[in-house]
């Protein structure tokens, strides 16, 4: 079975532009979470979606938005890009919502490396 | 604000040495996960611990969850160059939240 896939692998944008990142979870997984990982730091939680509904949101501005589709794939959108948005954006899938972590593990994709110039 | 502090931040050791990485918080977590991340890749899950005091072993790696579920440790015996990477702890399941809080990371380099 394929793992979590993300596209694109790398992306270069300029300040003020908009970007859409895509994620396909492991087959059968209904939950997708998005994380931002700045170089040298641990991942920071952005969103979690479960069964197409937002279940959690981290401390990110409204420029960040996401959605989950009926096939459980997900998009992360970032508007009005800033230099500080340059990071590795990670998608993680799990079989259940993260409110039952004892029974549930996250599997990460390879990430999308976003560079904002 | 929930924080997970990892120590040490950087560690460079010789092959065959033992090491311990610590993950500490003032918050209680219902579970804690350890990941290893290679450059340019996503984190790979190593283990999940859910019970206070729980100890899990994965070959040369030993993971322990603190009795109060606020801290954890990762011990590597006889480190090998293949153990090189960024080790991350992540706490989850605090009441009313759905997110995982990641630690600051420990970058390990094992020299041959």
Tab-separated table of C-alpha atoms in Angstrom:
chain	number	residue	atom	x	y	z
A	1	UNK	CA	0.000	0.000	0.000
A	2	UNK	CA	1.152	3.524	-0.729
A	3	UNK	CA	2.003	5.744	2.176
A	4	UNK	CA	1.038	9.359	2.577
A	5	UNK	CA	1.766	11.308	-0.589
A	6	UNK	CA	2.226	15.053	-0.925
A	7	UNK	CA	2.560	17.349	-3.891
A	8	UNK	CA	4.422	19.232	-5.020
A	9	UNK	CA	7.771	18.199	-3.544
A	10	UNK	CA	9.270	21.645	-3.810
A	11	UNK	CA	7.769	25.036	-4.516
A	12	UNK	CA	9.174	28.531	-4.890
A	13	UNK	CA	6.882	31.533	-4.551
A	14	UNK	CA	7.260	35.259	-4.050
A	15	UNK	CA	5.841	37.370	-1.260
A	16	UNK	CA	2.135	38.092	-1.597
A	17	UNK	CA	1.386	35.065	-3.755
A	18	UNK	CA	-0.943	32.227	-2.897
A	19	UNK	CA	-0.048	28.534	-2.632
A	20	UNK	CA	-1.988	25.262	-2.521
A	21	UNK	CA	-0.414	22.114	-1.145
A	22	UNK	CA	-1.973	18.690	-1.557
A	23	UNK	CA	-1.996	15.518	0.489
A	24	UNK	CA	-3.373	12.034	-0.043
A	25	UNK	CA	-3.667	9.933	3.119
A	26	UNK	CA	-3.036	6.241	3.480
A	27	UNK	CA	-5.912	4.250	2.033
A	28	UNK	CA	-8.579	3.781	4.688
A	29	UNK	CA	-7.394	6.674	6.847
A	30	UNK	CA	-9.988	9.345	7.463
A	31	UNK	CA	-7.945	11.917	9.354
A	32	UNK	CA	-5.403	14.339	7.929
A	33	UNK	CA	-3.294	16.791	9.889
A	34	UNK	CA	-1.057	19.549	8.591
A	35	UNK	CA	2.166	20.728	10.221
A	36	UNK	CA	4.693	23.451	9.482
A	37	UNK	CA	8.326	22.680	10.186
A	38	UNK	CA	10.742	25.554	10.071
A	39	UNK	CA	14.382	24.598	9.607
A	40	UNK	CA	15.921	23.435	12.865
A	41	UNK	CA	12.646	23.144	14.765
A	42	UNK	CA	10.015	20.547	15.466
A	43	UNK	CA	6.763	20.501	13.458
A	44	UNK	CA	4.051	22.960	14.508
A	45	UNK	CA	0.420	21.869	14.269
A	46	UNK	CA	-1.705	23.838	11.778
A	47	UNK	CA	-4.942	21.884	11.218
A	48	UNK	CA	-6.572	18.534	11.692
A	49	UNK	CA	-9.469	17.261	9.599
A	50	UNK	CA	-11.494	14.175	10.279
A	51	UNK	CA	-14.346	12.995	8.109
A	52	UNK	CA	-14.152	16.267	6.164
A	53	UNK	CA	-14.645	18.417	9.241
A	54	UNK	CA	-12.081	20.618	10.958
A	55	UNK	CA	-11.310	19.107	14.337
A	56	UNK	CA	-8.435	21.272	15.468
A	57	UNK	CA	-6.550	24.422	14.595
A	58	UNK	CA	-3.161	25.643	15.731
A	59	UNK	CA	-1.969	29.195	16.295
A	60	UNK	CA	-1.711	30.234	12.678
A	61	UNK	CA	-3.196	33.340	11.027
A	62	UNK	CA	-6.319	33.267	8.880
A	63	UNK	CA	-4.108	33.322	5.797
A	64	UNK	CA	-3.851	29.585	6.378
A	65	UNK	CA	-6.871	27.475	5.443
A	66	UNK	CA	-7.508	23.867	4.566
A	67	UNK	CA	-10.169	21.468	3.493
A	68	UNK	CA	-10.716	17.750	3.182
A	69	UNK	CA	-12.451	16.124	0.252
A	70	UNK	CA	-14.885	13.169	0.164
A	71	UNK	CA	-11.987	10.855	-0.759
A	72	UNK	CA	-10.182	12.119	2.397
A	73	UNK	CA	-7.440	13.883	0.486
A	74	UNK	CA	-6.706	17.390	1.679
A	75	UNK	CA	-5.475	20.778	0.545
A	76	UNK	CA	-3.647	23.414	2.552
A	77	UNK	CA	-3.947	26.953	1.228
A	78	UNK	CA	-1.794	29.886	2.246
A	79	UNK	CA	-2.624	33.397	1.053
A	80	UNK	CA	-0.490	36.530	0.980
A	81	UNK	CA	2.736	34.620	1.484
A	82	UNK	CA	5.384	36.042	3.781
A	83	UNK	CA	9.075	35.237	3.915
A	84	UNK	CA	8.447	33.550	7.264
A	85	UNK	CA	6.151	31.022	5.620
A	86	UNK	CA	9.193	29.317	4.123
A	87	UNK	CA	9.198	25.863	5.671
A	88	UNK	CA	8.627	22.165	5.173
A	89	UNK	CA	4.890	21.503	5.217
A	90	UNK	CA	4.040	18.055	6.461
A	91	UNK	CA	0.850	16.094	6.130
A	92	UNK	CA	0.053	13.222	8.468
A	93	UNK	CA	-2.743	10.708	8.191
A	94	UNK	CA	-4.306	8.539	10.856
A	95	UNK	CA	-7.184	6.121	10.953
A	96	UNK	CA	-9.106	8.031	13.583
A	97	UNK	CA	-9.375	11.508	14.940
A	98	UNK	CA	-6.563	12.549	17.232
A	99	UNK	CA	-8.868	12.680	20.246
A	100	UNK	CA	-8.118	9.001	20.792
A	101	UNK	CA	-4.368	8.922	20.388
A	102	UNK	CA	-3.986	5.775	22.424
A	103	UNK	CA	-5.461	3.796	19.575
A	104	UNK	CA	-4.156	5.776	16.756
A	105	UNK	CA	-0.869	6.748	15.195
A	106	UNK	CA	0.134	9.412	12.731
A	107	UNK	CA	2.018	8.584	9.556
A	108	UNK	CA	3.773	11.446	7.836
A	109	UNK	CA	4.316	12.172	4.187
A	110	UNK	CA	7.646	13.405	2.802
A	111	UNK	CA	6.538	17.009	2.941
A	112	UNK	CA	6.460	19.961	0.574
A	113	UNK	CA	9.395	22.335	0.809
A	114	UNK	CA	8.066	25.876	0.305
A	115	UNK	CA	10.478	28.723	-0.301
A	116	UNK	CA	9.139	32.276	-0.307
A	117	UNK	CA	11.402	34.880	-1.918
B	1	UNK	CA	1.095	27.315	26.247
B	2	UNK	CA	2.093	23.680	26.133
B	3	UNK	CA	5.743	23.042	25.480
B	4	UNK	CA	7.864	19.956	25.116
B	5	UNK	CA	11.515	20.588	25.786
B	6	UNK	CA	14.055	18.108	24.513
B	7	UNK	CA	17.603	17.749	25.701
B	8	UNK	CA	20.230	17.726	24.563
B	9	UNK	CA	19.600	19.794	21.463
B	10	UNK	CA	22.642	18.371	19.684
B	11	UNK	CA	24.626	15.219	20.334
B	12	UNK	CA	27.673	13.877	18.538
B	13	UNK	CA	29.008	10.540	19.712
B	14	UNK	CA	31.215	7.694	18.575
B	15	UNK	CA	29.823	4.420	17.296
B	16	UNK	CA	29.232	1.986	20.144
B	17	UNK	CA	28.472	4.598	22.803
B	18	UNK	CA	25.188	4.792	24.707
B	19	UNK	CA	23.014	7.896	24.897
B	20	UNK	CA	19.789	9.164	26.410
B	21	UNK	CA	17.493	11.858	25.033
B	22	UNK	CA	14.983	13.550	27.316
B	23	UNK	CA	11.581	15.051	26.604
B	24	UNK	CA	10.034	17.159	29.368
B	25	UNK	CA	6.858	19.145	29.839
B	26	UNK	CA	4.784	20.717	32.575
B	27	UNK	CA	1.662	19.345	30.845
B	28	UNK	CA	0.168	15.890	31.144
B	29	UNK	CA	-0.249	13.941	27.923
B	30	UNK	CA	-2.404	10.887	27.357
B	31	UNK	CA	0.180	9.537	24.944
B	32	UNK	CA	3.631	10.334	23.720
B	33	UNK	CA	5.257	9.395	20.466
B	34	UNK	CA	8.883	9.331	19.353
B	35	UNK	CA	9.869	9.944	15.750
B	36	UNK	CA	13.095	9.975	13.774
B	37	UNK	CA	13.435	12.336	10.851
B	38	UNK	CA	16.009	12.247	8.080
B	39	UNK	CA	16.914	15.425	6.159
B	40	UNK	CA	14.291	16.285	3.533
B	41	UNK	CA	11.857	13.623	4.728
B	42	UNK	CA	8.867	13.428	7.020
B	43	UNK	CA	9.160	12.070	10.571
B	44	UNK	CA	8.937	8.283	10.918
B	45	UNK	CA	7.121	6.941	13.962
B	46	UNK	CA	9.282	4.821	16.273
B	47	UNK	CA	6.970	4.153	19.205
B	48	UNK	CA	3.856	5.279	21.060
B	49	UNK	CA	3.661	5.083	24.865
B	50	UNK	CA	0.347	5.595	26.623
B	51	UNK	CA	0.641	4.417	30.236
B	52	UNK	CA	2.541	6.246	32.980
B	53	UNK	CA	5.720	4.322	33.751
B	54	UNK	CA	5.495	2.320	30.542
B	55	UNK	CA	8.723	1.031	29.027
B	56	UNK	CA	8.982	-0.142	25.440
B	57	UNK	CA	11.971	-1.620	23.668
B	58	UNK	CA	12.672	-1.550	19.974
B	59	UNK	CA	15.920	-3.433	19.335
B	60	UNK	CA	18.638	-1.137	20.775
B	61	UNK	CA	16.158	1.650	21.585
B	62	UNK	CA	14.384	1.846	24.958
B	63	UNK	CA	11.544	4.290	25.499
B	64	UNK	CA	10.046	5.244	28.847
B	65	UNK	CA	6.990	7.328	29.704
B	66	UNK	CA	7.191	9.128	33.050
B	67	UNK	CA	4.897	8.049	35.862
B	68	UNK	CA	3.069	11.384	35.731
B	69	UNK	CA	2.899	11.283	31.902
B	70	UNK	CA	4.726	14.610	31.666
B	71	UNK	CA	8.083	13.367	30.458
B	72	UNK	CA	9.739	10.649	28.444
B	73	UNK	CA	13.175	9.363	27.597
B	74	UNK	CA	14.783	7.544	24.714
B	75	UNK	CA	17.872	5.471	25.402
B	76	UNK	CA	20.012	4.072	22.599
B	77	UNK	CA	22.480	1.315	23.375
B	78	UNK	CA	25.601	0.847	21.254
B	79	UNK	CA	24.735	3.612	18.802
B	80	UNK	CA	25.422	3.037	15.123
B	81	UNK	CA	25.902	5.527	12.257
B	82	UNK	CA	22.463	4.504	10.980
B	83	UNK	CA	20.944	6.016	14.141
B	84	UNK	CA	21.952	9.480	12.934
B	85	UNK	CA	18.978	11.807	12.548
B	86	UNK	CA	16.623	14.228	14.233
B	87	UNK	CA	14.710	12.651	17.110
B	88	UNK	CA	11.370	14.234	17.949
B	89	UNK	CA	8.964	13.566	20.763
B	90	UNK	CA	5.307	14.494	20.372
B	91	UNK	CA	2.661	14.619	23.077
B	92	UNK	CA	-0.996	14.183	22.323
B	93	UNK	CA	-4.412	13.859	23.819
B	94	UNK	CA	-4.443	16.667	26.339
B	95	UNK	CA	-8.002	17.378	27.327
B	96	UNK	CA	-10.115	19.109	24.744
B	97	UNK	CA	-7.471	19.244	22.070
B	98	UNK	CA	-6.903	17.273	18.921
B	99	UNK	CA	-3.363	18.303	18.166
B	100	UNK	CA	0.025	16.825	18.795
B	101	UNK	CA	2.654	19.035	20.387
B	102	UNK	CA	6.126	18.344	19.067
B	103	UNK	CA	9.308	18.768	21.018
B	104	UNK	CA	12.175	20.975	19.982
B	105	UNK	CA	14.131	17.999	18.627
B	106	UNK	CA	17.485	16.361	19.316
B	107	UNK	CA	19.896	16.159	16.429
B	108	UNK	CA	22.056	13.045	16.811
B	109	UNK	CA	25.187	12.288	14.843
B	110	UNK	CA	26.930	8.964	15.314
B	111	UNK	CA	30.475	8.867	14.000
B	112	UNK	CA	31.959	5.648	12.613
